[in-house]
C-alpha positions as a LaTeX table, in Angstrom:
\begin{tabular}{lrrr}
\hline
Residue & $x$ (\AA) & $y$ (\AA) & $z$ (\AA) \\
\hline
Unk1 & $-21.92$ & 96.34 & 242.71 \\
Unk2 & $-21.36$ & 94.60 & 239.35 \\
Unk3 & $-23.26$ & 91.65 & 238.01 \\
Unk4 & $-22.90$ & 90.61 & 234.39 \\
Unk5 & $-24.72$ & 87.66 & 232.88 \\
Unk6 & $-24.13$ & 85.94 & 229.52 \\
Unk7 & $-22.35$ & 88.98 & 228.13 \\
Unk8 & $-21.42$ & 88.80 & 224.46 \\
Unk9 & $-19.48$ & 91.21 & 222.27 \\
Unk10 & $-18.71$ & 90.83 & 218.58 \\
Unk11 & $-16.52$ & 92.79 & 216.22 \\
Unk12 & $-17.59$ & 92.52 & 212.57 \\
Unk13 & $-16.00$ & 93.41 & 209.29 \\
Unk14 & $-17.34$ & 92.61 & 205.78 \\
Unk15 & $-15.42$ & 89.35 & 205.78 \\
Unk16 & $-15.17$ & 88.10 & 209.37 \\
Unk17 & $-16.88$ & 88.17 & 212.76 \\
Unk18 & $-14.70$ & 88.03 & 215.84 \\
Unk19 & $-16.14$ & 86.98 & 219.19 \\
Unk20 & $-14.50$ & 89.19 & 221.83 \\
Unk21 & $-16.68$ & 88.06 & 224.75 \\
Unk22 & $-18.51$ & 84.75 & 224.78 \\
Unk23 & $-21.22$ & 84.39 & 227.42 \\
Unk24 & $-19.20$ & 85.97 & 230.20 \\
Unk25 & $-20.82$ & 85.97 & 233.66 \\
Unk26 & $-19.27$ & 87.36 & 236.85 \\
Unk27 & $-19.94$ & 89.42 & 239.92 \\
Unk28 & $-17.85$ & 91.99 & 241.82 \\
Unk29 & $-19.00$ & 92.95 & 245.26 \\
Unk30 & $-18.62$ & 96.42 & 246.74 \\
Unk31 & $-15.19$ & 96.81 & 248.38 \\
Unk32 & $-13.51$ & 94.03 & 246.40 \\
Unk33 & $-10.15$ & 94.28 & 244.63 \\
Unk34 & $-10.28$ & 91.96 & 241.61 \\
Unk35 & $-7.66$ & 91.15 & 238.96 \\
Unk36 & $-8.59$ & 90.03 & 235.44 \\
Unk37 & $-5.79$ & 88.11 & 233.77 \\
Unk38 & $-5.20$ & 86.21 & 230.55 \\
Unk39 & $-3.19$ & 86.30 & 227.30 \\
Unk40 & $-3.35$ & 89.19 & 224.88 \\
Unk41 & $-6.52$ & 89.12 & 222.80 \\
Unk42 & $-8.53$ & 87.10 & 225.33 \\
Unk43 & $-11.11$ & 89.83 & 225.92 \\
Unk44 & $-9.79$ & 91.53 & 229.07 \\
Unk45 & $-9.76$ & 95.06 & 227.76 \\
Unk46 & $-13.12$ & 94.61 & 225.98 \\
Unk47 & $-14.61$ & 93.49 & 229.28 \\
Unk48 & $-13.05$ & 96.43 & 231.12 \\
Unk49 & $-14.42$ & 98.87 & 228.52 \\
Unk50 & $-17.91$ & 97.49 & 229.02 \\
Unk51 & $-17.60$ & 97.57 & 232.80 \\
Unk52 & $-16.50$ & 101.21 & 232.47 \\
Unk53 & $-19.46$ & 102.07 & 230.21 \\
Unk54 & $-17.09$ & 103.04 & 227.42 \\
Unk55 & $-18.70$ & 100.37 & 225.22 \\
Unk56 & $-21.89$ & 98.36 & 225.23 \\
Unk57 & $-22.41$ & 94.60 & 224.87 \\
Unk58 & $-24.23$ & 93.01 & 221.95 \\
Unk59 & $-26.07$ & 90.61 & 224.19 \\
Unk60 & $-26.42$ & 89.90 & 227.90 \\
Unk61 & $-27.12$ & 91.78 & 231.13 \\
Unk62 & $-24.99$ & 94.25 & 233.06 \\
Unk63 & $-26.26$ & 95.40 & 236.42 \\
Unk64 & $-24.36$ & 98.30 & 238.04 \\
Unk65 & $-25.60$ & 98.93 & 241.57 \\
Unk66 & $-28.73$ & 96.98 & 240.64 \\
Unk67 & $-29.41$ & 99.17 & 237.60 \\
Unk68 & $-29.54$ & 97.46 & 234.18 \\
Unk69 & $-27.12$ & 99.48 & 232.03 \\
Unk70 & $-26.43$ & 97.13 & 229.10 \\
Unk71 & $-28.79$ & 99.02 & 226.78 \\
Unk72 & $-28.06$ & 102.54 & 228.02 \\
Unk73 & $-27.42$ & 105.07 & 225.25 \\
Unk74 & $-24.16$ & 107.04 & 225.26 \\
Unk75 & $-25.60$ & 110.01 & 227.10 \\
Unk76 & $-26.86$ & 107.83 & 229.98 \\
Unk77 & $-23.61$ & 105.83 & 230.05 \\
Unk78 & $-21.57$ & 109.04 & 230.16 \\
Unk79 & $-23.60$ & 110.50 & 233.01 \\
Unk80 & $-23.33$ & 107.33 & 235.11 \\
Unk81 & $-19.64$ & 107.00 & 234.29 \\
Unk82 & $-18.72$ & 110.57 & 235.27 \\
Unk83 & $-20.24$ & 110.23 & 238.73 \\
Unk84 & $-19.33$ & 106.66 & 239.60 \\
Unk85 & $-16.19$ & 105.39 & 237.82 \\
Unk86 & $-12.50$ & 106.38 & 237.79 \\
Unk87 & $-9.98$ & 105.08 & 235.24 \\
Unk88 & $-6.26$ & 104.42 & 235.48 \\
Unk89 & $-4.48$ & 103.50 & 232.25 \\
Unk90 & $-1.11$ & 102.02 & 231.41 \\
Unk91 & $-0.23$ & 105.08 & 229.31 \\
Unk92 & $-1.40$ & 107.52 & 232.02 \\
Unk93 & $-3.60$ & 109.44 & 229.47 \\
Unk94 & $-2.71$ & 112.82 & 230.97 \\
Unk95 & $-3.15$ & 115.96 & 228.87 \\
Unk96 & 0.30 & 117.37 & 228.04 \\
Unk97 & $-0.93$ & 120.98 & 227.76 \\
Unk98 & $-2.41$ & 120.96 & 231.27 \\
Unk99 & $-0.51$ & 121.17 & 234.56 \\
Unk100 & $-0.74$ & 118.43 & 237.19 \\
Unk101 & $-3.34$ & 120.52 & 239.04 \\
Unk102 & $-5.39$ & 121.13 & 235.90 \\
Unk103 & $-5.31$ & 117.41 & 234.90 \\
Unk104 & $-6.64$ & 116.37 & 238.28 \\
Unk105 & $-9.25$ & 119.16 & 238.30 \\
Unk106 & $-10.72$ & 118.17 & 234.91 \\
Unk107 & $-13.24$ & 115.48 & 236.10 \\
Unk108 & $-14.64$ & 117.98 & 238.61 \\
Unk109 & $-15.23$ & 120.52 & 235.87 \\
Unk110 & $-17.09$ & 117.90 & 233.83 \\
Unk111 & $-19.37$ & 117.21 & 236.84 \\
Unk112 & $-19.93$ & 120.96 & 237.45 \\
Unk113 & $-18.36$ & 121.08 & 240.93 \\
Unk114 & $-17.93$ & 124.67 & 242.19 \\
Unk115 & $-14.53$ & 126.37 & 241.95 \\
Unk116 & $-14.13$ & 126.50 & 245.73 \\
Unk117 & $-14.94$ & 122.82 & 246.16 \\
Unk118 & $-12.68$ & 121.90 & 243.20 \\
Unk119 & $-9.69$ & 123.65 & 244.80 \\
Unk120 & $-10.34$ & 121.88 & 248.10 \\
Unk121 & $-10.68$ & 118.44 & 246.56 \\
Unk122 & $-7.74$ & 118.76 & 244.17 \\
Unk123 & $-5.37$ & 119.95 & 246.90 \\
Unk124 & $-6.52$ & 117.18 & 249.23 \\
Unk125 & $-5.92$ & 114.43 & 246.66 \\
Unk126 & $-2.57$ & 115.86 & 245.55 \\
Unk127 & $-1.42$ & 115.83 & 249.20 \\
Unk128 & $-2.69$ & 112.29 & 249.61 \\
Unk129 & $-0.80$ & 111.15 & 246.51 \\
Unk130 & 2.32 & 113.02 & 247.64 \\
Unk131 & 2.46 & 114.99 & 244.42 \\
Unk132 & 1.46 & 118.45 & 245.66 \\
Unk133 & 4.98 & 119.81 & 245.13 \\
Unk134 & 4.55 & 119.15 & 241.39 \\
Unk135 & 1.14 & 120.83 & 241.07 \\
Unk136 & 2.37 & 123.42 & 238.52 \\
Unk137 & 4.48 & 121.04 & 236.48 \\
Unk138 & 3.41 & 119.53 & 233.14 \\
Unk139 & 3.26 & 115.73 & 232.58 \\
Unk140 & 6.40 & 115.68 & 230.46 \\
Unk141 & 8.34 & 117.16 & 233.37 \\
Unk142 & 7.49 & 114.17 & 235.58 \\
Unk143 & 8.84 & 110.65 & 235.91 \\
Unk144 & 6.64 & 107.71 & 234.91 \\
Unk145 & 5.88 & 106.98 & 238.54 \\
Unk146 & 4.89 & 110.58 & 239.19 \\
Unk147 & 2.66 & 110.64 & 236.12 \\
Unk148 & 0.84 & 107.54 & 237.30 \\
Unk149 & 0.37 & 109.14 & 240.72 \\
Unk150 & $-1.29$ & 112.05 & 238.98 \\
Unk151 & $-3.43$ & 109.65 & 236.96 \\
Unk152 & $-4.54$ & 107.94 & 240.16 \\
Unk153 & $-5.28$ & 111.34 & 241.74 \\
Unk154 & $-7.42$ & 112.25 & 238.74 \\
Unk155 & $-9.24$ & 108.88 & 238.95 \\
Unk156 & $-10.19$ & 109.35 & 242.61 \\
Unk157 & $-10.86$ & 113.12 & 242.87 \\
Unk158 & $-14.57$ & 112.59 & 242.20 \\
Unk159 & $-14.77$ & 109.94 & 244.95 \\
Unk160 & $-15.88$ & 107.20 & 242.52 \\
Unk161 & $-17.47$ & 103.99 & 243.76 \\
Unk162 & $-15.40$ & 101.98 & 241.25 \\
Unk163 & $-11.87$ & 102.28 & 239.85 \\
Unk164 & $-10.97$ & 100.42 & 236.66 \\
Unk165 & $-7.22$ & 100.00 & 236.13 \\
Unk166 & $-5.85$ & 98.78 & 232.78 \\
Unk167 & $-2.24$ & 97.55 & 233.26 \\
Unk168 & $-1.53$ & 100.38 & 235.74 \\
Unk169 & 2.14 & 99.41 & 236.22 \\
Unk170 & 2.80 & 98.34 & 232.61 \\
Unk171 & 5.06 & 101.33 & 231.82 \\
Unk172 & 6.78 & 101.52 & 235.21 \\
Unk173 & 9.88 & 99.96 & 236.76 \\
Unk174 & 9.40 & 97.62 & 239.70 \\
Unk175 & 9.92 & 100.29 & 242.36 \\
Unk176 & 7.39 & 102.75 & 240.88 \\
Unk177 & 5.08 & 99.84 & 240.07 \\
Unk178 & 5.09 & 98.73 & 243.68 \\
Unk179 & 4.29 & 102.30 & 244.80 \\
Unk180 & 1.26 & 102.44 & 242.50 \\
Unk181 & 0.00 & 99.06 & 243.65 \\
Unk182 & 0.36 & 100.24 & 247.27 \\
Unk183 & $-1.67$ & 103.35 & 246.41 \\
Unk184 & $-4.43$ & 101.20 & 244.88 \\
Unk185 & $-4.35$ & 98.92 & 247.90 \\
Unk186 & $-4.79$ & 101.87 & 250.27 \\
Unk187 & $-7.72$ & 103.18 & 248.19 \\
Unk188 & $-9.31$ & 99.78 & 248.32 \\
Unk189 & $-8.82$ & 99.52 & 252.06 \\
Unk190 & $-10.57$ & 102.91 & 252.34 \\
Unk191 & $-13.61$ & 101.39 & 250.61 \\
Unk192 & $-13.13$ & 101.84 & 246.87 \\
Unk193 & $-13.95$ & 98.84 & 244.65 \\
Unk194 & $-11.16$ & 98.12 & 242.09 \\
Unk195 & $-11.10$ & 95.94 & 239.02 \\
Unk196 & $-7.66$ & 95.67 & 237.43 \\
Unk197 & $-6.57$ & 94.12 & 234.17 \\
Unk198 & $-2.96$ & 92.91 & 234.42 \\
Unk199 & $-0.40$ & 90.51 & 232.97 \\
Unk200 & 1.61 & 90.73 & 236.16 \\
Unk201 & 1.37 & 87.79 & 238.58 \\
Unk202 & 3.19 & 90.01 & 241.10 \\
Unk203 & 0.55 & 92.74 & 240.88 \\
Unk204 & $-2.29$ & 90.24 & 241.03 \\
Unk205 & $-1.14$ & 89.21 & 244.51 \\
Unk206 & $-2.28$ & 92.57 & 245.85 \\
Unk207 & $-5.89$ & 91.68 & 245.01 \\
Unk208 & $-8.58$ & 89.58 & 246.71 \\
Unk209 & $-9.50$ & 87.51 & 243.70 \\
Unk210 & $-8.12$ & 86.61 & 240.25 \\
Unk211 & $-10.41$ & 85.94 & 237.29 \\
Unk212 & $-8.60$ & 84.32 & 234.37 \\
Unk213 & $-9.86$ & 84.65 & 230.80 \\
Unk214 & $-9.17$ & 82.71 & 227.63 \\
Unk215 & $-10.75$ & 83.14 & 224.17 \\
Unk216 & $-13.41$ & 85.56 & 225.40 \\
Unk217 & $-14.47$ & 83.42 & 228.34 \\
Unk218 & $-13.77$ & 83.29 & 232.06 \\
Unk219 & $-12.07$ & 79.97 & 232.73 \\
Unk220 & $-10.82$ & 79.97 & 236.32 \\
Unk221 & $-11.19$ & 81.98 & 239.51 \\
Unk222 & $-8.79$ & 82.09 & 242.46 \\
Unk223 & $-9.65$ & 83.66 & 245.79 \\
Unk224 & $-6.56$ & 85.06 & 247.53 \\
Unk225 & $-8.09$ & 86.36 & 250.79 \\
\hline
\end{tabular}
């Protein structure tokens, strides 16, 4: 599904150039659950943003489902992203002014799904995430664990091929964190490919493979299953 080769990303100011990614190469096969780990500032989030087509590399190749996307413009990246990738963030990134139902429905509106189909899909995913009883609540009326359930529901409502999770349990206690990791595991077992950035060794044990980064490079890889 993902093949990146010699990926490089720089951040420049007038005085200094920072190398965020330095010749990174890796592959993620369809159906894998992969953790990316490393200290703060090592390039994990930069890599995740490029994998999610939120940013583009300065050099190197990125094949997504055998399509070279490294040089896509923003319009092409956005179109591919909307139909193929779901995101789960540490801070949930829910819209406070929208209800649970409306937050989950939003990606379907962007992809022009009909109202009838939207209703069907949103209700199905809210049932699956066991959050249907909160459909008319607003994010601030929910616990952290419930908010992350809504965020996961929003990420999967479009049936994406890939989910990118950035510290998905970072703002949760251990009980709610374990629930979210179990949800991600179930989605993966149903066929969704997941790439997760995490600092948590505990969370990484849910995955198939751990890629460790340091100073913008991949340094080790551990296969868990």
